[in-house]
PDB file of N, CA and C in Angstrom:
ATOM      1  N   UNK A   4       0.841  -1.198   0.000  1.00 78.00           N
ATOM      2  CA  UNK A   4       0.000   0.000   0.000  1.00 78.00           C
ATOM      3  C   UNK A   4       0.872   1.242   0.000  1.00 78.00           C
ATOM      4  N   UNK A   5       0.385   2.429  -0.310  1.00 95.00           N
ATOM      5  CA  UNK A   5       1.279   3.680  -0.560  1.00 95.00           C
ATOM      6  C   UNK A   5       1.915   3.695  -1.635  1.00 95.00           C
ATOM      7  N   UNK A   6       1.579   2.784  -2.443  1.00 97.00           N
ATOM      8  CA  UNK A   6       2.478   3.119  -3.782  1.00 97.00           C
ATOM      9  C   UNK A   6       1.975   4.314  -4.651  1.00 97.00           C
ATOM     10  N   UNK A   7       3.002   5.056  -4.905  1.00 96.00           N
ATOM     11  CA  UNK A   7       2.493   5.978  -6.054  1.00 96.00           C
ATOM     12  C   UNK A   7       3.062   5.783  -7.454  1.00 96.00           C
ATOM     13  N   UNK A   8       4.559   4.899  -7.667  1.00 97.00           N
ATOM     14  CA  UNK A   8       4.455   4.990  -9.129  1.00 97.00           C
ATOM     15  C   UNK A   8       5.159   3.709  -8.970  1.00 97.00           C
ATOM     16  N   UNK A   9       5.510   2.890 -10.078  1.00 97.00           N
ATOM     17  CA  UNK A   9       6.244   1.633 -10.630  1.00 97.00           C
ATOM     18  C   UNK A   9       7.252   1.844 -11.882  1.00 97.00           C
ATOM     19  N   UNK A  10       8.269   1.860 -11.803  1.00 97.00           N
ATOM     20  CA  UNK A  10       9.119   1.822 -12.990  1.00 97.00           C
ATOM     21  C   UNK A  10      10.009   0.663 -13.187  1.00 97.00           C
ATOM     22  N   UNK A  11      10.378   0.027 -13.855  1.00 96.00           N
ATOM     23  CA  UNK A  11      11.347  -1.426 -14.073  1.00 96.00           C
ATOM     24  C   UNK A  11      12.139  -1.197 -15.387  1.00 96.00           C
ATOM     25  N   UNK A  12      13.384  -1.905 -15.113  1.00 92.00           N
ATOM     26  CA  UNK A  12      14.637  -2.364 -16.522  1.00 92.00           C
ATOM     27  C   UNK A  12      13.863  -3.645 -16.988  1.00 92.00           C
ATOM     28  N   UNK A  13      14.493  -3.958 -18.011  1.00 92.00           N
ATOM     29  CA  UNK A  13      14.637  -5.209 -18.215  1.00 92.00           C
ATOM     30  C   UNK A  13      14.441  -6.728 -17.266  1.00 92.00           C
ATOM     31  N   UNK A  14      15.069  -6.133 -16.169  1.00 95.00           N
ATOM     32  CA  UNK A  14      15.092  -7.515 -15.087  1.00 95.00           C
ATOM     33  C   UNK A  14      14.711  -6.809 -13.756  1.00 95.00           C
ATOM     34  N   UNK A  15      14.098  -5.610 -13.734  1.00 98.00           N
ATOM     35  CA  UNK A  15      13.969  -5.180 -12.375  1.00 98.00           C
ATOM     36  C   UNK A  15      12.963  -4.515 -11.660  1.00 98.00           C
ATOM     37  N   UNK A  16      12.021  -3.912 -11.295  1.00 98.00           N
ATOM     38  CA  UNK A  16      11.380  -2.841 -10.350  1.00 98.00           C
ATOM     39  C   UNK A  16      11.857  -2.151  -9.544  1.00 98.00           C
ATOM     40  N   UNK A  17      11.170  -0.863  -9.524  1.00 98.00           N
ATOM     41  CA  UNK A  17      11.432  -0.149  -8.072  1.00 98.00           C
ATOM     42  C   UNK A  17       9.884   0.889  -8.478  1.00 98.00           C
ATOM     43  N   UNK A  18       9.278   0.783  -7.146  1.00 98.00           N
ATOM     44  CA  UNK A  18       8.357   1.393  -6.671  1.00 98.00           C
ATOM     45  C   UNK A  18       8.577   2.603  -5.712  1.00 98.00           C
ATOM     46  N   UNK A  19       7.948   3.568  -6.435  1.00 98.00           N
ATOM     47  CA  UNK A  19       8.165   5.083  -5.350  1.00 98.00           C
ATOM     48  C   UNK A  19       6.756   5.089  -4.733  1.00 98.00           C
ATOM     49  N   UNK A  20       7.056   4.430  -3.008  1.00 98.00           N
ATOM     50  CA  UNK A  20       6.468   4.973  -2.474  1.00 98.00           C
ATOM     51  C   UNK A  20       5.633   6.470  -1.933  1.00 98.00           C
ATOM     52  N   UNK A  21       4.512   6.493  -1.468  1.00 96.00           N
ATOM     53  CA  UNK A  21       3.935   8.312  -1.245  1.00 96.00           C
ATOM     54  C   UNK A  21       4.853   8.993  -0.382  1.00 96.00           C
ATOM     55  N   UNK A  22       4.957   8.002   0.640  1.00 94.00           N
ATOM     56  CA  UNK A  22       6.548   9.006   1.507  1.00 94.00           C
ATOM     57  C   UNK A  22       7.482   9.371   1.088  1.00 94.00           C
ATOM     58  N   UNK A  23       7.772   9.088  -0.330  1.00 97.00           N
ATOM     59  CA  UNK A  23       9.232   9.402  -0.749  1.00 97.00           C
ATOM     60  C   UNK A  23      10.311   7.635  -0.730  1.00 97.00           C
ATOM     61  N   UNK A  24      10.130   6.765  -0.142  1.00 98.00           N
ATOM     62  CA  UNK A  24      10.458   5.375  -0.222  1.00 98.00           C
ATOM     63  C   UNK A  24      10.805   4.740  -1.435  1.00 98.00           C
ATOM     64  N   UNK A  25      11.777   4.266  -1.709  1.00 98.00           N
ATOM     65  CA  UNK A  25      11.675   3.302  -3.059  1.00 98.00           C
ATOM     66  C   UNK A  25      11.953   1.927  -2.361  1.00 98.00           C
ATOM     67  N   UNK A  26      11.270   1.178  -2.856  1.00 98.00           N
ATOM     68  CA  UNK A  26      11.393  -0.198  -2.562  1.00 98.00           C
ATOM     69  C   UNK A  26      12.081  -1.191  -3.934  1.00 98.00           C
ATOM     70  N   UNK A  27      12.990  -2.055  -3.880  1.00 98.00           N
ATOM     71  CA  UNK A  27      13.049  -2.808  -5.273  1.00 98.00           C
ATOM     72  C   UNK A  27      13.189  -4.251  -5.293  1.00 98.00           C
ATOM     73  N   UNK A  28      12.790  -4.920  -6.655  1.00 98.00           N
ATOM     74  CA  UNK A  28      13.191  -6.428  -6.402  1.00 98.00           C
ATOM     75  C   UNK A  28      13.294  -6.807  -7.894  1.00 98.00           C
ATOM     76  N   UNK A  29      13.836  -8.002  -8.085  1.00 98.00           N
ATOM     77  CA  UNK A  29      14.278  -8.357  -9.204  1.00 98.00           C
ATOM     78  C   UNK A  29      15.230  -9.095  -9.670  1.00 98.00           C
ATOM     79  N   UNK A  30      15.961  -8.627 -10.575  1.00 97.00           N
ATOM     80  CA  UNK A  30      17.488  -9.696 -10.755  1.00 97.00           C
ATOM     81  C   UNK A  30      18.445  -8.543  -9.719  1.00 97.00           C
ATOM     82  N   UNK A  31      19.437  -8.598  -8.983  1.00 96.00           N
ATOM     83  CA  UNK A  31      20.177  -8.025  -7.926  1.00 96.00           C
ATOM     84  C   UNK A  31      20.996  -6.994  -8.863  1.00 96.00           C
ATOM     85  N   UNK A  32      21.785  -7.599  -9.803  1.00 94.00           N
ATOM     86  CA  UNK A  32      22.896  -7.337 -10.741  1.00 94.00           C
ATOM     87  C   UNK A  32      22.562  -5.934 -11.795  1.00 94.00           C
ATOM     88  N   UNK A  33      20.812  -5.963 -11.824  1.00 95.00           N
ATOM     89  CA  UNK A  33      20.441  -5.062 -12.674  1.00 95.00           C
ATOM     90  C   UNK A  33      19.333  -3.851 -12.265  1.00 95.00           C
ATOM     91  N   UNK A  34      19.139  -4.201 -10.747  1.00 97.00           N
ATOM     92  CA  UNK A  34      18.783  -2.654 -10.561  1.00 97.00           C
ATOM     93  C   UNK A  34      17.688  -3.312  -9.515  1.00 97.00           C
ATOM     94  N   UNK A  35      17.403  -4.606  -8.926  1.00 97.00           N
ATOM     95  CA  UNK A  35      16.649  -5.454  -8.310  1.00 97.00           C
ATOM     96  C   UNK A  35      17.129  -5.169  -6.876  1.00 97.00           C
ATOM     97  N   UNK A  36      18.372  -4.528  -6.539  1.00 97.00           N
ATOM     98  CA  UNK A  36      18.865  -4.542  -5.418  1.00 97.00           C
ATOM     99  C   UNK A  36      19.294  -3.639  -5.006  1.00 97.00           C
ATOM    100  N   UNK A  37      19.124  -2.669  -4.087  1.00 98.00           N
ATOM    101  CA  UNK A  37      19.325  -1.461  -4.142  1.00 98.00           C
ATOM    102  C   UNK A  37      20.359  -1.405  -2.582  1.00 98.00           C
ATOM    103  N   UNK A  38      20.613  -2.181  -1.882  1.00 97.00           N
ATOM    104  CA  UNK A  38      20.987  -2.204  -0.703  1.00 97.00           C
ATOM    105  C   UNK A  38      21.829  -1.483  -0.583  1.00 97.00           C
ATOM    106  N   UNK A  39      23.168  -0.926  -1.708  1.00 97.00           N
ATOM    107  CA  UNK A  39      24.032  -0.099  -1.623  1.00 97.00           C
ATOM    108  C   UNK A  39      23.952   1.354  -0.992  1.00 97.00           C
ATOM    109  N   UNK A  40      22.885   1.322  -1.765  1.00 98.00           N
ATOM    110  CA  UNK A  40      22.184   3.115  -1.461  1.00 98.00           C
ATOM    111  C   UNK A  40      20.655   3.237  -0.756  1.00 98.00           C
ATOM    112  N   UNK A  41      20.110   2.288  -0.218  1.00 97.00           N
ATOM    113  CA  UNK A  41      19.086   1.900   0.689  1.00 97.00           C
ATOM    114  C   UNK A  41      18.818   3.087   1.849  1.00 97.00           C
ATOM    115  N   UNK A  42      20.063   3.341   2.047  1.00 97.00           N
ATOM    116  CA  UNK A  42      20.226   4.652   3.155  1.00 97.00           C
ATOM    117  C   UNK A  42      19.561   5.824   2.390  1.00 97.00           C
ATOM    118  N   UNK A  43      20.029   6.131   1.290  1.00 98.00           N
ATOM    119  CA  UNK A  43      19.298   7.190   0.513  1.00 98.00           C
ATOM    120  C   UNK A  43      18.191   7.635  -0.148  1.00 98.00           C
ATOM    121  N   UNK A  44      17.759   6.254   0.045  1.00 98.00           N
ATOM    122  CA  UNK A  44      16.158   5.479  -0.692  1.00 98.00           C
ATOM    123  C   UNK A  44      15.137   5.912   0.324  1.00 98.00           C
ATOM    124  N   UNK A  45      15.102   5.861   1.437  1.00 98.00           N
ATOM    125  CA  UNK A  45      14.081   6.080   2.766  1.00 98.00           C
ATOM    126  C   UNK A  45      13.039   6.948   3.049  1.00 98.00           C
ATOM    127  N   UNK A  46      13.528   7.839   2.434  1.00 98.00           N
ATOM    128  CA  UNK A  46      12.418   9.122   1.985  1.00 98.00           C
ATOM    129  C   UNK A  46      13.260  10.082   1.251  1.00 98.00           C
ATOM    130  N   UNK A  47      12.236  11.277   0.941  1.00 98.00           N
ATOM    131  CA  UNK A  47      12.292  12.449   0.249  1.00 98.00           C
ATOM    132  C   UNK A  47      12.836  12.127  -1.353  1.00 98.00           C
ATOM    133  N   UNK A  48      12.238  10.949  -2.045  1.00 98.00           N
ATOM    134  CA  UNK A  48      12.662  10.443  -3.191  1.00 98.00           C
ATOM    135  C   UNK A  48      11.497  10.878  -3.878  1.00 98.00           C
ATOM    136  N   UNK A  49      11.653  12.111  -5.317  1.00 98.00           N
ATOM    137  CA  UNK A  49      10.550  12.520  -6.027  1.00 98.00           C
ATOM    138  C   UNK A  49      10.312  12.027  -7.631  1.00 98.00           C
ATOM    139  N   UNK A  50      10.910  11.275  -7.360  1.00 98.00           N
ATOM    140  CA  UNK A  50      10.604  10.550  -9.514  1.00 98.00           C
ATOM    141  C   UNK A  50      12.152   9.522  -9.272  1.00 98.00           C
ATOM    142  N   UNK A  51      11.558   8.706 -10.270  1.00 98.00           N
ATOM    143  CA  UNK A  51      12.812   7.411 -10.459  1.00 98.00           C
ATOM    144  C   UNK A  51      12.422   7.194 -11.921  1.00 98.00           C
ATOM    145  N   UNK A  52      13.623   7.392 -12.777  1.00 97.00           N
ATOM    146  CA  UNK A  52      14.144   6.919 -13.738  1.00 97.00           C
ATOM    147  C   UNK A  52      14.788   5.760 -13.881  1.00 97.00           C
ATOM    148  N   UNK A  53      14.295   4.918 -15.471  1.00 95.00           N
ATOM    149  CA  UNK A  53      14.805   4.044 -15.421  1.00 95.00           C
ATOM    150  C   UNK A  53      15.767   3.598 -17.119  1.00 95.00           C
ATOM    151  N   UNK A  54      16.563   2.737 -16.984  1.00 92.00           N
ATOM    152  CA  UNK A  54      16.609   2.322 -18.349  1.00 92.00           C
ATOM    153  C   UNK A  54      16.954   0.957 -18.528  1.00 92.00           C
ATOM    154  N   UNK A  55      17.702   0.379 -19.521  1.00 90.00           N
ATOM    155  CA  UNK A  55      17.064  -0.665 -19.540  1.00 90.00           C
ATOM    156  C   UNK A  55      18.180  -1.869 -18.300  1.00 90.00           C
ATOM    157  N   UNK A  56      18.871  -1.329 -17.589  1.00 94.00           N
ATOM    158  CA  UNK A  56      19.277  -2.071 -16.591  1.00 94.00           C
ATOM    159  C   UNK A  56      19.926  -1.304 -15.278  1.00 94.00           C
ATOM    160  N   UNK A  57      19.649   0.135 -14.759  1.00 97.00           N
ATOM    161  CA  UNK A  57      19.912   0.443 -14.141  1.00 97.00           C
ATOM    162  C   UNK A  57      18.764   2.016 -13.965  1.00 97.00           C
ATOM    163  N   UNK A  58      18.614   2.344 -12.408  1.00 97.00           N
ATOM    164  CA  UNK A  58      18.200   3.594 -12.268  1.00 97.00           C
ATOM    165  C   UNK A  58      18.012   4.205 -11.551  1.00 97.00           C
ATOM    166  N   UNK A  59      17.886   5.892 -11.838  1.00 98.00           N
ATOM    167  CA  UNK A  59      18.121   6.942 -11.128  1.00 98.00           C
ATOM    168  C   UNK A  59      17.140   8.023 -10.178  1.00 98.00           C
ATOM    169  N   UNK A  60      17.272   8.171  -9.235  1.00 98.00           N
ATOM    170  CA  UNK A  60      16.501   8.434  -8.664  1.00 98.00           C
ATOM    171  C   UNK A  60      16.119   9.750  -8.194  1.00 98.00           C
ATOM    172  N   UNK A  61      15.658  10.605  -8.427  1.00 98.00           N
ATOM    173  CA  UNK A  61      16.009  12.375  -8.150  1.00 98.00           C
ATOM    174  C   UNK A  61      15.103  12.545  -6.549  1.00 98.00           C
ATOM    175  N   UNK A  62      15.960  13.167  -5.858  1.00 98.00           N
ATOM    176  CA  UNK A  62      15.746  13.445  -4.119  1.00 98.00           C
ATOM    177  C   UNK A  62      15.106  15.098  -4.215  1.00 98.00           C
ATOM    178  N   UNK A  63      14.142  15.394  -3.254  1.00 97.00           N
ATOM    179  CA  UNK A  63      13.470  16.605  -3.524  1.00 97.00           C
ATOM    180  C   UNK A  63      14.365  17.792  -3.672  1.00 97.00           C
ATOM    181  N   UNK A  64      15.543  17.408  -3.166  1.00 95.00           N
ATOM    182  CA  UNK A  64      16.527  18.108  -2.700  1.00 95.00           C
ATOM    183  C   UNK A  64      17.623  18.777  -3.695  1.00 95.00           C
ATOM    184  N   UNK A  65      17.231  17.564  -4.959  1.00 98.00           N
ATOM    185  CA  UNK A  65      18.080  17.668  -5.954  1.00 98.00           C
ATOM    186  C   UNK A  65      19.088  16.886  -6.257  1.00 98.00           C
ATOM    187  N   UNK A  66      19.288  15.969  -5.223  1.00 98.00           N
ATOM    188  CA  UNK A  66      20.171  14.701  -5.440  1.00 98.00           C
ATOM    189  C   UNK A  66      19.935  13.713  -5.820  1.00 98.00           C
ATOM    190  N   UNK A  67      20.811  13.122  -6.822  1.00 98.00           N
ATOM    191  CA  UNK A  67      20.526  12.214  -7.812  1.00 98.00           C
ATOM    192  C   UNK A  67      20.979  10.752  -6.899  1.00 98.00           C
ATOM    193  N   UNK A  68      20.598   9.524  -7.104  1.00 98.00           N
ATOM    194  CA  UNK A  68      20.698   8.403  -6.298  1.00 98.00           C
ATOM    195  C   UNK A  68      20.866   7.242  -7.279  1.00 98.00           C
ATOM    196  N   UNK A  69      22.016   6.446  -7.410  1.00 98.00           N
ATOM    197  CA  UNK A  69      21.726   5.976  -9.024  1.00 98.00           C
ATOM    198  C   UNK A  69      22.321   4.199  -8.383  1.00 98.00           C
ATOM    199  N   UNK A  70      21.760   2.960  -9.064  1.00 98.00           N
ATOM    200  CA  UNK A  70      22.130   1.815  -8.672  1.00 98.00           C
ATOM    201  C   UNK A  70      21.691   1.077  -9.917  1.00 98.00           C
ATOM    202  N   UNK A  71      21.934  -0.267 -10.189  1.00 96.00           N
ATOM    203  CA  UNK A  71      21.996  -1.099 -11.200  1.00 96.00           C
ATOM    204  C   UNK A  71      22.920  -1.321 -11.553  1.00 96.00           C
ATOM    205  N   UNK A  72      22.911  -1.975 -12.970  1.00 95.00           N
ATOM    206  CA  UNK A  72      24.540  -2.270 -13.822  1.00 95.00           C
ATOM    207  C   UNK A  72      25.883  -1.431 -13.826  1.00 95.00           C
ATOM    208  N   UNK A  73      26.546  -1.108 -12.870  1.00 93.00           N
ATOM    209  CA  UNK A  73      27.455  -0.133 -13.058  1.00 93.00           C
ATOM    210  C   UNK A  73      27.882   0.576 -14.292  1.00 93.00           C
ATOM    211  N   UNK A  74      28.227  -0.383 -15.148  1.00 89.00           N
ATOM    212  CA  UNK A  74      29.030   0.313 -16.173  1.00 89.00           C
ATOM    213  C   UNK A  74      27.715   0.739 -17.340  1.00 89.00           C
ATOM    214  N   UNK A  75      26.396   0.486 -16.920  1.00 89.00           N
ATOM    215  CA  UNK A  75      25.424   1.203 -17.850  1.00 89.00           C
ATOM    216  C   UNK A  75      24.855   2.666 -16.722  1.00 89.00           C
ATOM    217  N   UNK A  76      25.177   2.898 -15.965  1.00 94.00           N
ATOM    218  CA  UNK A  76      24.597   4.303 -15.611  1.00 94.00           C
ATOM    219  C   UNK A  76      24.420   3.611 -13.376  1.00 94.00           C
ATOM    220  N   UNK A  77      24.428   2.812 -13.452  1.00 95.00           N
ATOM    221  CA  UNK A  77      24.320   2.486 -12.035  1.00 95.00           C
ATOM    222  C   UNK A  77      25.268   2.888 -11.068  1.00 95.00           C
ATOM    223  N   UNK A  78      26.486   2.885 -11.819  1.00 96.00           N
ATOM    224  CA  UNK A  78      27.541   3.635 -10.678  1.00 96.00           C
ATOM    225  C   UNK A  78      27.757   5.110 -11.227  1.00 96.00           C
ATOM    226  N   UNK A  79      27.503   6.229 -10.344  1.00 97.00           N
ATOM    227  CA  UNK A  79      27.778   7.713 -11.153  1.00 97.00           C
ATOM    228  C   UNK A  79      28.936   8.254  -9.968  1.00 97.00           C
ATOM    229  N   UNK A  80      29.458   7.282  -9.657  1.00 96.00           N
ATOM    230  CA  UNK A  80      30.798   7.923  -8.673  1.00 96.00           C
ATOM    231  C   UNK A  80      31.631   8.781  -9.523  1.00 96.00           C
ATOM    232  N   UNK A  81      31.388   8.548 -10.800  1.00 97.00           N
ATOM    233  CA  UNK A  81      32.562   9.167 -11.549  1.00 97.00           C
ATOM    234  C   UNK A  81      32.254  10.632 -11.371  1.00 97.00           C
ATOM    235  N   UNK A  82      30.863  11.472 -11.171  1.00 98.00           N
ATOM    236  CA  UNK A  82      30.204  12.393 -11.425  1.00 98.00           C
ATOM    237  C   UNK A  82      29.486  12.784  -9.984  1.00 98.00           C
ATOM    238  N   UNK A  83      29.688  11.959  -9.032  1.00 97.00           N
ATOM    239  CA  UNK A  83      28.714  12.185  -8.039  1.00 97.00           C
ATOM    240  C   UNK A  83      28.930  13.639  -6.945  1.00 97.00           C
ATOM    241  N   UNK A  84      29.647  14.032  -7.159  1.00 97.00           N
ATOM    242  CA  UNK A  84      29.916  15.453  -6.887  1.00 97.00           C
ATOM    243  C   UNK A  84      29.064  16.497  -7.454  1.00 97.00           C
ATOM    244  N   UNK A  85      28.946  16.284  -8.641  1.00 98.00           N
ATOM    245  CA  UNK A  85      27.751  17.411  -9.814  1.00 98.00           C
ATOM    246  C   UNK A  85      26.745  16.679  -9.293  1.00 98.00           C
ATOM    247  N   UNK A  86      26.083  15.586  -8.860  1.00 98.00           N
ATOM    248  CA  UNK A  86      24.405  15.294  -8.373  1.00 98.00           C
ATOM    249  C   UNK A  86      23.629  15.086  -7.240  1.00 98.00           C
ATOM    250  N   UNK A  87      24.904  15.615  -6.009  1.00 97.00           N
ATOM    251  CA  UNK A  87      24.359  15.905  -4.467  1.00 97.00           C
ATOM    252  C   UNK A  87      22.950  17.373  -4.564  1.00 97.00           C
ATOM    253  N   UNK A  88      23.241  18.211  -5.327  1.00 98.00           N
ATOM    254  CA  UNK A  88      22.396  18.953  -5.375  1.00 98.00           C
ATOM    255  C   UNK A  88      21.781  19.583  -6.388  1.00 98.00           C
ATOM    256  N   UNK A  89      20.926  20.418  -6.829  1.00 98.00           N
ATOM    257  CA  UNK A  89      20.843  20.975  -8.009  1.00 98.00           C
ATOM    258  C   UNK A  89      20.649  20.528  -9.294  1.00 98.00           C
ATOM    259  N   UNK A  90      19.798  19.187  -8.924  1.00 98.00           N
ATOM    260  CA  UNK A  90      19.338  18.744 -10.354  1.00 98.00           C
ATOM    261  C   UNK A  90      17.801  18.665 -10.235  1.00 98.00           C
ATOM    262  N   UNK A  91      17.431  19.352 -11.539  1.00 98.00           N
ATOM    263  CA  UNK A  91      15.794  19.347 -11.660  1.00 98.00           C
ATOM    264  C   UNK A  91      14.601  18.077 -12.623  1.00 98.00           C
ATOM    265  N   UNK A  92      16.062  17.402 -13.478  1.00 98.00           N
ATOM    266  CA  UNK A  92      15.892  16.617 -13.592  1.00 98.00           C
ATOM    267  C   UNK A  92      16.335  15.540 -14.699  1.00 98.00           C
ATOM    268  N   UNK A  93      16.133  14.052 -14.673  1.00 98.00           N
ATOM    269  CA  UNK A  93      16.879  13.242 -15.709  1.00 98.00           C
ATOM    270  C   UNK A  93      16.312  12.710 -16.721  1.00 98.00           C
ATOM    271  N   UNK A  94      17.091  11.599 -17.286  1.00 97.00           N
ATOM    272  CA  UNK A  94      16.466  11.165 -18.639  1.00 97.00           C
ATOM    273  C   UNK A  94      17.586  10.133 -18.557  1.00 97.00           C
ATOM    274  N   UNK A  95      16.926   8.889 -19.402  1.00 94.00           N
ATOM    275  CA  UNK A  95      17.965   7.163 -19.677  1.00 94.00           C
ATOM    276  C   UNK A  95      17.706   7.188 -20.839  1.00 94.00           C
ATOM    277  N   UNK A  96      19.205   7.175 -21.915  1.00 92.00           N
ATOM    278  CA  UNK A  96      18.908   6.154 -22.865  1.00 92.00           C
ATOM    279  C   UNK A  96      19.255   4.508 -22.407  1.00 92.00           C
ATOM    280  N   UNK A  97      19.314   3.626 -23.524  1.00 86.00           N
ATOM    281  CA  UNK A  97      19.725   2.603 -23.563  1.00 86.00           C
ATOM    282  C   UNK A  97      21.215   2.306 -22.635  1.00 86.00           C
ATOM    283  N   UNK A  98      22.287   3.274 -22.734  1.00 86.00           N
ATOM    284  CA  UNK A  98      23.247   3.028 -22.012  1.00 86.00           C
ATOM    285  C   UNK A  98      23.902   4.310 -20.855  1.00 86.00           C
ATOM    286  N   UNK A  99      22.777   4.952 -20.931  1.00 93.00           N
ATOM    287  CA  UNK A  99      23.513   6.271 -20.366  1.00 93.00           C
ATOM    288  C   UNK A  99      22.096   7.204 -19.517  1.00 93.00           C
ATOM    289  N   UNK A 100      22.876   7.960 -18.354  1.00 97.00           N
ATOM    290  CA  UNK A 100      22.013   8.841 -18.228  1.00 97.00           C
ATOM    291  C   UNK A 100      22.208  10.326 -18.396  1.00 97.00           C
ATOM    292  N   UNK A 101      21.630  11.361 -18.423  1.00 98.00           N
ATOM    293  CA  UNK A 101      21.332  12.492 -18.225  1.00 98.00           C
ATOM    294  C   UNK A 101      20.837  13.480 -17.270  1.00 98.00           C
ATOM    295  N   UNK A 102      21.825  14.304 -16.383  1.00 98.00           N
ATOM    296  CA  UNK A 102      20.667  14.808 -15.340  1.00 98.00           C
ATOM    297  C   UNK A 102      20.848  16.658 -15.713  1.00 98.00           C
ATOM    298  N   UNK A 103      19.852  17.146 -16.012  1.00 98.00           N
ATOM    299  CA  UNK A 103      19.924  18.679 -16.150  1.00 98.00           C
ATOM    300  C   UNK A 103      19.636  19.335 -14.886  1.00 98.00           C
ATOM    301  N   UNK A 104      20.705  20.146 -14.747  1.00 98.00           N
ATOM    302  CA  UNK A 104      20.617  21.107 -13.431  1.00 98.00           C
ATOM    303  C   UNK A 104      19.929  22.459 -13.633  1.00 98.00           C
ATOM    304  N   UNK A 105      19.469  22.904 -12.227  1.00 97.00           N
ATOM    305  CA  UNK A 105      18.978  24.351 -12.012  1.00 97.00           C
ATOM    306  C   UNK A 105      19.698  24.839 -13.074  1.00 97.00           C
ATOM    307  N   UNK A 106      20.783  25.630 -12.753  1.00 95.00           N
ATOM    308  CA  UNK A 106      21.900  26.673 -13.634  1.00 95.00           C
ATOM    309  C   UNK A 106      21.615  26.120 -15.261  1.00 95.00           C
ATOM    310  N   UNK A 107      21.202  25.244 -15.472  1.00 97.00           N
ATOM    311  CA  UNK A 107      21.041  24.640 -17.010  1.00 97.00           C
ATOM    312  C   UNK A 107      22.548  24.179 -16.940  1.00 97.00           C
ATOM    313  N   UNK A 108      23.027  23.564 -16.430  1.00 98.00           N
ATOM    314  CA  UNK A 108      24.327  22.327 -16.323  1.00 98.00           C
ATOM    315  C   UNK A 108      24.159  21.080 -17.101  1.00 98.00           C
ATOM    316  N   UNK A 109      24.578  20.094 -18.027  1.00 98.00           N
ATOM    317  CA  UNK A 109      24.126  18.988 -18.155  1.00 98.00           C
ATOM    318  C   UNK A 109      25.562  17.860 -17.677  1.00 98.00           C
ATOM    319  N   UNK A 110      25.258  16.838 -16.962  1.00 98.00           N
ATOM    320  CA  UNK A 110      25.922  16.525 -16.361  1.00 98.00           C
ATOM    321  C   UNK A 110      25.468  14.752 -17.057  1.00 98.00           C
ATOM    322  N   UNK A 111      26.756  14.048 -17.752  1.00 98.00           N
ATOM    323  CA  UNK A 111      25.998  12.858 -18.203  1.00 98.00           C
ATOM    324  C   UNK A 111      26.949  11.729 -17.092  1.00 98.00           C
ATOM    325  N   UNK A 112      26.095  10.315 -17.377  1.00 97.00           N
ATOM    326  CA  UNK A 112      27.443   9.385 -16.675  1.00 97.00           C
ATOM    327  C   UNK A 112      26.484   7.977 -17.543  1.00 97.00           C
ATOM    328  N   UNK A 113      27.454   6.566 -17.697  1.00 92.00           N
ATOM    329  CA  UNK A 113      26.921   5.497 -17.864  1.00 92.00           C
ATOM    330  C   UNK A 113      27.988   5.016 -19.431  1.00 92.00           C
TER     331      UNK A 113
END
């Protein structure tokens, strides 16, 4: 109960709860398992993007939250400095994501 939206990859789900919650399940490897970043998942989560094996999660706050296939967009360590704050919002292709900032910044990773 409390679900407000459903988005899935290829092998995965994640549900945005009304509190802000994402919950996920699925194949682990592709975006089914979120335990890494679970801490960040808990609330204040406002839209989740997906693509086709990993995805991103935008925080009211402006912080981007990203898990799945690493080397398709799941790990954004490379970038995660540009998506603690100040993003209004993203977009997945097939192997990559997109997050556009306030300032009109575009900041890609995947």
């Amino acid at each position: 109960a409390g679900v407000s939206s459903i988005v899935g990859t290829a092998w995965a789900f994640a549900a945005l709860k009304e509190a802000g919650e994402v919950v996920t399940w699925g194949d682990a490897d592709y975006g089914g398992d979120s335990s890494a970043v679970a801490d960040r998942l808990v609330a204040g989560v406002s839209s989740i993007v997906r693509k086709s094996d990993a995805f991103a999660a935008l925080k009211e706050a402006g912080e981007v939250v990203t898990w799945g296939a690493a080397d398709c967009g799941g790990d954004s360590c490379a970038v995660a400095e540009s998506l603690v704050a100040g993003v209004s919002s993203i977009v997945g292709t097939a192997w990559a994501f997109a997050a556009l900032k306030e300032a009109g910044e575009v900041v890609t990773w995947g």
